[in-house]
Coordinates of C-alpha atoms in Angstrom, one line a residue:
X268 CA -29.6 279.8 170.9
X269 CA -29.0 281.9 174.0
X270 CA -26.0 284.0 174.3
X271 CA -24.7 287.5 174.3
X272 CA -21.8 289.8 173.8
X273 CA -19.5 290.9 176.6
X274 CA -18.9 294.6 176.8
X275 CA -15.1 294.9 176.7
X276 CA -13.5 298.1 175.6
X277 CA -10.7 297.8 173.1
X278 CA -9.8 295.0 170.6
X279 CA -10.1 291.5 172.1
X280 CA -7.1 289.4 171.1
X281 CA -7.7 286.1 173.1
X282 CA -9.7 284.5 175.9
X283 CA -9.9 281.3 177.9
X284 CA -12.1 279.7 180.5
X285 CA -10.9 279.1 184.0
X286 CA -12.3 276.1 185.9
X287 CA -12.9 276.9 189.5
X288 CA -14.4 274.9 192.5
X289 CA -18.2 274.6 192.9
X290 CA -18.7 275.6 189.2
X291 CA -17.8 279.2 190.0
X292 CA -15.9 279.5 186.7
X293 CA -14.2 282.5 185.4
X294 CA -13.0 283.8 182.0
X295 CA -9.8 285.7 181.3
X296 CA -9.8 288.0 178.3
X297 CA -6.9 289.7 176.7
X298 CA -7.5 293.0 175.0
X299 CA -5.5 295.9 173.3
X300 CA -6.6 299.5 173.1
X301 CA -3.6 300.6 170.9
X302 CA -1.8 302.5 173.6
X303 CA -1.9 299.8 176.3
X304 CA -3.0 296.2 176.7
X305 CA -4.5 294.4 179.6
X306 CA -5.9 291.1 181.0
X307 CA -9.4 291.1 182.6
X308 CA -11.1 288.4 184.6
X309 CA -14.9 288.0 184.5
X310 CA -17.1 285.7 186.4
X311 CA -19.5 283.3 184.6
X312 CA -23.2 282.9 185.4
X313 CA -24.6 279.6 184.2
X314 CA -28.2 280.6 184.8
X315 CA -28.1 283.6 182.5
X316 CA -25.3 282.1 180.2
X317 CA -23.3 285.3 180.5
X318 CA -20.2 286.9 182.0
X319 CA -20.3 289.6 184.6
X320 CA -21.0 293.1 183.3
X321 CA -17.6 294.4 184.6
X322 CA -14.3 292.7 185.3
X323 CA -13.5 291.2 188.7
X324 CA -9.8 291.9 188.3
X325 CA -7.6 293.7 185.8
X326 CA -3.8 293.6 185.1
X327 CA -2.3 296.2 182.8
X328 CA 0.5 294.9 180.7
X329 CA 3.7 296.8 180.0
X330 CA 3.8 299.1 177.0
X331 CA 4.5 297.1 173.8
X332 CA 3.1 293.8 175.1
X333 CA -0.1 292.7 173.5
X334 CA -1.8 289.5 174.5
X335 CA -1.6 286.7 171.9
X336 CA -2.6 283.4 173.5
X337 CA -3.7 282.2 177.0
X338 CA -3.2 278.7 178.5
X339 CA -4.9 277.9 181.8
X340 CA -3.6 275.2 184.1
X341 CA -6.1 272.4 184.8
X342 CA -6.2 273.3 188.5
X343 CA -7.5 276.8 187.6
X344 CA -4.9 278.4 189.9
X345 CA -2.4 279.5 187.2
X346 CA -2.4 280.7 183.6
X347 CA 0.3 281.7 181.1
X348 CA -0.3 284.5 178.7
X349 CA 1.8 284.8 175.5
X350 CA 2.4 288.4 174.4
X351 CA 4.1 290.0 171.5
X352 CA 7.5 289.8 173.3
X353 CA 7.2 286.7 175.5
X354 CA 5.2 284.8 178.1
X355 CA 4.0 285.9 181.5
X356 CA 2.8 283.6 184.4
X357 CA -0.1 284.6 186.6
X358 CA -1.3 283.1 189.8
X359 CA -5.0 283.4 190.9
X360 CA -6.2 283.6 194.5
X361 CA -9.3 284.6 196.4
X362 CA -12.9 283.9 195.6
X363 CA -15.3 285.0 192.9
X364 CA -16.3 288.2 194.7
X365 CA -12.7 289.1 195.6
X366 CA -10.6 287.4 192.9
X367 CA -7.1 288.6 192.4
X368 CA -4.1 287.6 190.2
X369 CA -0.5 288.5 190.4
X370 CA 2.4 288.2 187.9
X371 CA 5.1 285.7 188.8
X372 CA 8.7 285.2 187.7
X373 CA 8.9 283.1 184.5
X374 CA 11.8 282.0 182.4
X375 CA 9.9 282.5 179.1
X376 CA 9.5 286.3 179.3
X377 CA 11.7 287.0 176.3
X378 CA 11.1 284.1 173.9
X379 CA 8.8 286.1 171.5
X380 CA 5.2 285.5 170.7
X381 CA 3.9 282.0 171.0
X382 CA 1.1 280.9 168.5
X383 CA 0.2 277.8 170.6
X384 CA 0.4 277.0 174.3
X385 CA -1.1 274.0 176.2
X386 CA -0.9 272.3 179.6
X387 CA -1.2 268.6 179.7
X388 CA -4.4 267.1 181.0
X389 CA -2.7 266.0 184.3
X390 CA -1.1 269.4 184.6
X391 CA 2.5 268.0 184.7
X392 CA 3.7 269.5 181.5
X393 CA 3.6 272.8 179.5
X394 CA 4.2 273.0 175.8
X395 CA 4.7 276.1 173.6
X396 CA 4.9 276.6 169.9
X397 CA 6.2 279.8 168.4
X398 CA 5.3 281.7 165.2
X399 CA 9.0 281.0 164.4
X400 CA 8.5 277.2 164.6
X401 CA 10.3 276.8 167.9
X402 CA 8.9 274.0 170.1
X403 CA 9.5 273.8 173.8
X404 CA 8.2 271.2 176.3
X405 CA 8.7 271.6 180.0
X406 CA 7.9 269.8 183.2
X407 CA 5.5 271.7 185.4
X408 CA 6.1 273.5 187.7
X409 CA 9.8 272.9 187.8
X410 CA 10.2 274.1 184.1
X411 CA 12.8 271.4 183.5
X412 CA 13.3 271.2 179.7
X413 CA 12.1 268.0 178.0
X414 CA 12.3 269.2 174.4
X415 CA 13.8 272.3 172.9
X416 CA 13.5 272.1 169.1
X417 CA 14.1 275.4 167.2
X418 CA 13.0 274.1 163.8
X419 CA 10.1 271.8 164.8
X420 CA 7.8 273.4 162.2
X421 CA 7.8 276.2 159.7
X422 CA 5.4 278.0 162.0
X423 CA 3.1 276.5 164.5
X424 CA -0.7 276.4 163.9
X425 CA -2.2 274.1 166.6
X426 CA -1.3 271.7 169.3
X427 CA -3.0 269.4 171.9
X428 CA -2.1 266.8 174.6
X429 CA -3.6 263.3 174.7
X430 CA -5.8 262.4 177.6
X431 CA -3.1 260.4 179.3
X432 CA -0.6 263.2 178.7
X433 CA 1.8 260.7 176.9
X434 CA 1.6 262.4 173.5
X435 CA 1.4 265.9 172.0
X436 CA 0.2 266.6 168.5
X437 CA 1.3 269.7 166.6
X438 CA 0.5 271.1 163.2
X439 CA 2.3 273.6 161.0
X440 CA 1.2 276.4 158.6
X441 CA 2.7 274.3 155.8
X442 CA 0.3 271.4 156.4
X443 CA 2.6 269.1 158.2
X444 CA 1.7 267.4 161.5
X445 CA 3.9 265.7 164.1
X446 CA 3.4 263.6 167.2
X447 CA 5.7 264.1 170.2
X448 CA 6.3 261.5 172.9
X449 CA 6.3 263.7 176.0
X450 CA 8.7 261.4 177.9
X451 CA 11.6 261.5 175.6
X452 CA 10.5 264.0 172.9
X453 CA 10.9 261.6 170.0
X454 CA 8.6 262.8 167.1
X455 CA 6.6 260.9 164.5
X456 CA 5.4 262.6 161.3
X457 CA 1.8 261.9 160.2
X458 CA 1.6 260.8 156.6
X459 CA -0.5 262.9 154.1
X460 CA -1.0 263.2 150.4
X461 CA 0.6 265.9 148.4
X462 CA -2.7 267.8 148.0
X463 CA -3.6 267.6 151.7
X464 CA -2.9 270.0 154.5
X465 CA -3.4 268.9 158.1
X466 CA -4.4 272.1 159.9
X467 CA -6.0 271.6 163.4
X468 CA -5.8 268.8 165.9
X469 CA -7.5 267.5 169.0
X470 CA -7.2 264.2 170.9
X471 CA -10.3 262.3 172.1
X472 CA -11.1 263.0 175.8
X473 CA -14.0 260.5 176.6
X474 CA -11.7 257.9 178.1
X475 CA -12.6 255.1 175.7
X476 CA -10.4 254.0 172.8
X477 CA -8.1 257.0 172.1
X478 CA -8.1 258.8 168.7
X479 CA -6.7 261.9 167.2
X480 CA -9.0 264.2 165.3
X481 CA -7.6 266.5 162.6
X482 CA -9.0 268.9 160.1
X483 CA -7.6 268.2 156.6
X484 CA -7.9 270.8 153.8
X485 CA -8.0 269.0 150.4
X486 CA -8.4 271.7 147.8
X487 CA -11.7 273.4 148.5
X488 CA -12.9 270.5 150.6
X489 CA -12.7 270.4 154.5
X490 CA -12.5 266.9 156.1
X491 CA -12.4 265.6 159.6
X492 CA -9.8 262.8 159.8
X493 CA -9.5 260.2 162.6
X494 CA -6.2 258.6 163.5
X495 CA -5.4 255.5 165.6
X496 CA -2.8 256.6 168.1
X497 CA -1.4 253.0 168.5
X498 CA -0.2 253.0 164.9
X499 CA -0.6 256.7 163.9
X500 CA -2.5 255.4 160.8
X501 CA -5.5 257.2 159.5
X502 CA -8.7 255.2 160.1
X503 CA -10.9 257.3 157.9
X504 CA -12.3 260.8 157.2
X505 CA -15.6 262.5 156.8
X506 CA -16.9 265.8 155.3
X507 CA -19.2 267.3 157.8
X508 CA -19.1 271.1 157.3
X509 CA -17.5 272.2 154.2
X510 CA -16.0 275.5 155.4
X511 CA -12.4 276.2 156.2
X512 CA -11.9 276.1 160.0
X513 CA -9.8 278.6 161.9
X514 CA -9.9 276.8 165.3
X515 CA -11.0 273.6 166.8
X516 CA -11.7 272.5 170.4
X517 CA -13.2 269.5 172.3
X518 CA -15.3 269.4 175.5
X519 CA -13.8 268.2 178.7
X520 CA -15.9 265.0 178.7
X521 CA -14.9 264.4 175.1
X522 CA -18.5 264.2 173.8
X523 CA -18.4 267.1 171.4
X524 CA -15.9 268.6 168.9
X525 CA -16.4 272.3 167.9
X526 CA -15.1 274.1 164.8
X527 CA -14.9 277.8 164.4
X528 CA -15.0 278.9 160.7
X529 CA -13.1 281.7 159.1
X530 CA -16.4 283.6 158.4
X531 CA -17.8 283.4 162.0
X532 CA -19.8 280.1 162.2
X533 CA -19.5 277.5 165.0
X534 CA -20.2 273.9 164.2
X535 CA -20.6 271.4 167.0
X536 CA -20.1 267.7 166.3
X537 CA -21.2 264.6 168.2
X538 CA -18.1 262.5 168.5
X539 CA -19.9 259.2 169.0
X540 CA -22.0 259.6 165.8
X541 CA -19.6 261.9 163.9
X542 CA -22.6 264.0 163.0
X543 CA -23.3 267.7 163.3
X544 CA -25.2 268.2 166.6
X545 CA -25.5 272.0 166.5
X546 CA -24.8 274.7 163.9
X547 CA -24.6 278.4 164.9
X548 CA -24.3 280.5 161.8
X549 CA -23.0 284.0 161.6
X550 CA -22.1 284.0 165.3
X551 CA -19.2 286.4 164.5
X552 CA -20.5 287.6 161.2
X553 CA -17.9 287.6 158.4
X554 CA -15.0 287.4 160.9
X555 CA -12.4 284.8 161.6
X556 CA -13.0 283.2 165.0
X557 CA -9.8 283.4 167.0
X558 CA -10.7 281.7 170.3
X559 CA -13.2 278.8 170.9
X560 CA -13.6 276.9 174.2
X561 CA -16.3 274.9 176.0
X562 CA -17.3 276.1 179.4
X563 CA -15.9 273.5 181.9
X564 CA -19.4 272.4 183.3
X565 CA -22.0 273.7 180.8
X566 CA -22.8 273.2 177.1
X567 CA -21.7 276.8 176.5
X568 CA -19.1 278.1 174.1
X569 CA -16.8 281.1 174.7
X570 CA -15.7 282.7 171.4
X571 CA -13.7 285.7 170.3
X572 CA -13.0 287.6 167.1
X573 CA -11.2 290.9 166.4
X574 CA -14.4 292.6 165.1
X575 CA -17.1 291.3 167.5
X576 CA -15.1 290.8 170.7
X577 CA -16.2 288.1 173.2
X578 CA -19.4 286.1 173.0
X579 CA -20.9 283.5 175.3
X580 CA -23.3 281.1 173.5
X581 CA -25.5 278.4 174.8
X582 CA -25.2 275.4 172.4
X583 CA -28.2 273.6 171.0
X584 CA -27.1 270.1 172.1
X585 CA -28.9 267.5 174.2
X586 CA -29.0 268.4 177.9
X587 CA -26.7 266.4 180.1
X588 CA -28.0 264.8 183.3
X589 CA -27.1 266.9 186.4
X590 CA -25.8 265.1 189.5
X591 CA -28.9 265.9 191.5
X592 CA -31.1 264.4 188.7
X593 CA -29.2 261.2 188.9
X594 CA -29.7 260.9 192.6
X595 CA -33.4 261.7 192.3
X596 CA -33.8 259.0 189.7
X597 CA -32.0 256.5 192.0
X598 CA -34.2 257.5 194.9
X599 CA -37.4 257.1 192.8
X600 CA -36.2 253.6 191.7
X601 CA -35.6 252.7 195.4
X602 CA -39.0 253.9 196.5
X603 CA -40.7 252.1 193.6
X604 CA -38.9 248.8 194.6
X605 CA -40.0 249.2 198.2
X606 CA -43.6 249.7 197.2
X607 CA -43.6 246.7 195.0
X608 CA -42.0 244.6 197.7
X609 CA -44.7 245.7 200.2
X610 CA -47.6 244.9 197.8
X611 CA -46.1 241.5 197.0
X612 CA -45.7 240.8 200.7
X613 CA -49.3 241.7 201.5
X614 CA -50.8 239.6 198.7
X615 CA -48.7 236.5 198.6
X616 CA -50.5 233.9 200.8
X617 CA -48.8 230.8 199.4
X618 CA -45.3 231.8 200.2
X619 CA -45.0 234.5 202.8
X620 CA -48.2 233.9 205.0
X621 CA -47.1 230.8 206.9
X622 CA -49.8 229.5 209.3
X623 CA -49.4 230.5 212.9
X624 CA -48.2 227.4 215.0
X625 CA -50.4 228.5 218.0
X626 CA -53.6 228.1 215.9
X627 CA -52.9 224.5 214.9
X628 CA -55.2 221.8 216.4
X629 CA -53.7 219.7 219.1
X630 CA -53.2 216.0 218.3
X631 CA -53.6 213.6 221.3
X632 CA -51.1 210.8 221.6
X633 CA -52.7 207.3 221.0
X634 CA -51.8 204.9 223.8
X635 CA -52.1 201.2 223.2
X636 CA -52.2 198.9 226.3
X637 CA -50.5 195.6 226.5
X638 CA -53.8 193.6 226.4
X639 CA -54.9 195.1 223.1
X640 CA -51.5 194.5 221.7
X641 CA -51.7 190.8 222.6
X642 CA -55.2 190.6 221.0
X643 CA -53.8 191.9 217.8
X644 CA -50.8 189.6 217.8
X645 CA -53.0 186.5 218.5
X646 CA -54.2 186.5 214.9
X647 CA -52.1 184.3 212.7
X648 CA -51.5 184.7 209.0
X649 CA -54.6 185.2 207.0
X650 CA -55.1 182.6 204.5
X651 CA -56.3 184.2 201.3

């Protein structure tokens, strides 16, 4: 396991990856020093699996505003930060060496702290869920209200959009879970037994048959449950890592789920096999993991905790094929095919090497004169 800490002064409260063109990805980190709070943007180096040693840009928040949660738009051009008093919208511009971000006018500046925030996969919607249980769903960027439900949950715990952005799943601190239709806001409640709490949720993102994954706490046992989104019926469940999870995420290509435990472990699950692919113990030793995200283009995890700050960790999972490797393989197959064709052409006499018409012997035409013809015709029938 390769990875390392990022030197950030003050208590880290939240962090998120920012997908940028040409894999020049960034990370935005929220921190609090007690007297003031700020947001800092770092660049990501895929070769060293690390963030830049110092921030590329910094924004100091007003006194009394501490960062709580960050949601980044899929375009990588905007992000929303929930603070202890409300939400702030930031726009990024510039390049990696000269990145800047500015605060924009936003209608959610005084809504209070939001436990959950998420943009839809297509970037057309923004959802927020408050510590007070208030659920809001907006069109983006117009901020037209689709759903405004003050008592959606007792208090929000987690939320996630489906790959087609048609549904949003949300969970509550009391163990309940609801599914919201993002077009009309009509909710469906997931069924559960009296001794079960549905805690975290993520939709599949691999583009095949869509599922919803949830963590279910049943007594002292932690389960991963799978739901069919056409019926919202539970297909089954499996116990993979029997530790209570504090956070769950899924890779952009949908191949891996990751769970962060309440004592600092990170467990990576292969979605196809539903088996543990990588286990990183004591990553944030003895501390609740508060943020967990996959890097947009690498098998790298960005994690945070109040005690250990920010960590960037290379995950021990099978290496994906790079684009240039695929092209190199195709080129090799093409060259191999050309060589085989040439060898076959040179050694196949019976089919390809037709005789040259110019080398054929000339056949003279047989002329029969009239006298000879009469001599042949003078013979009558032969009596056998």
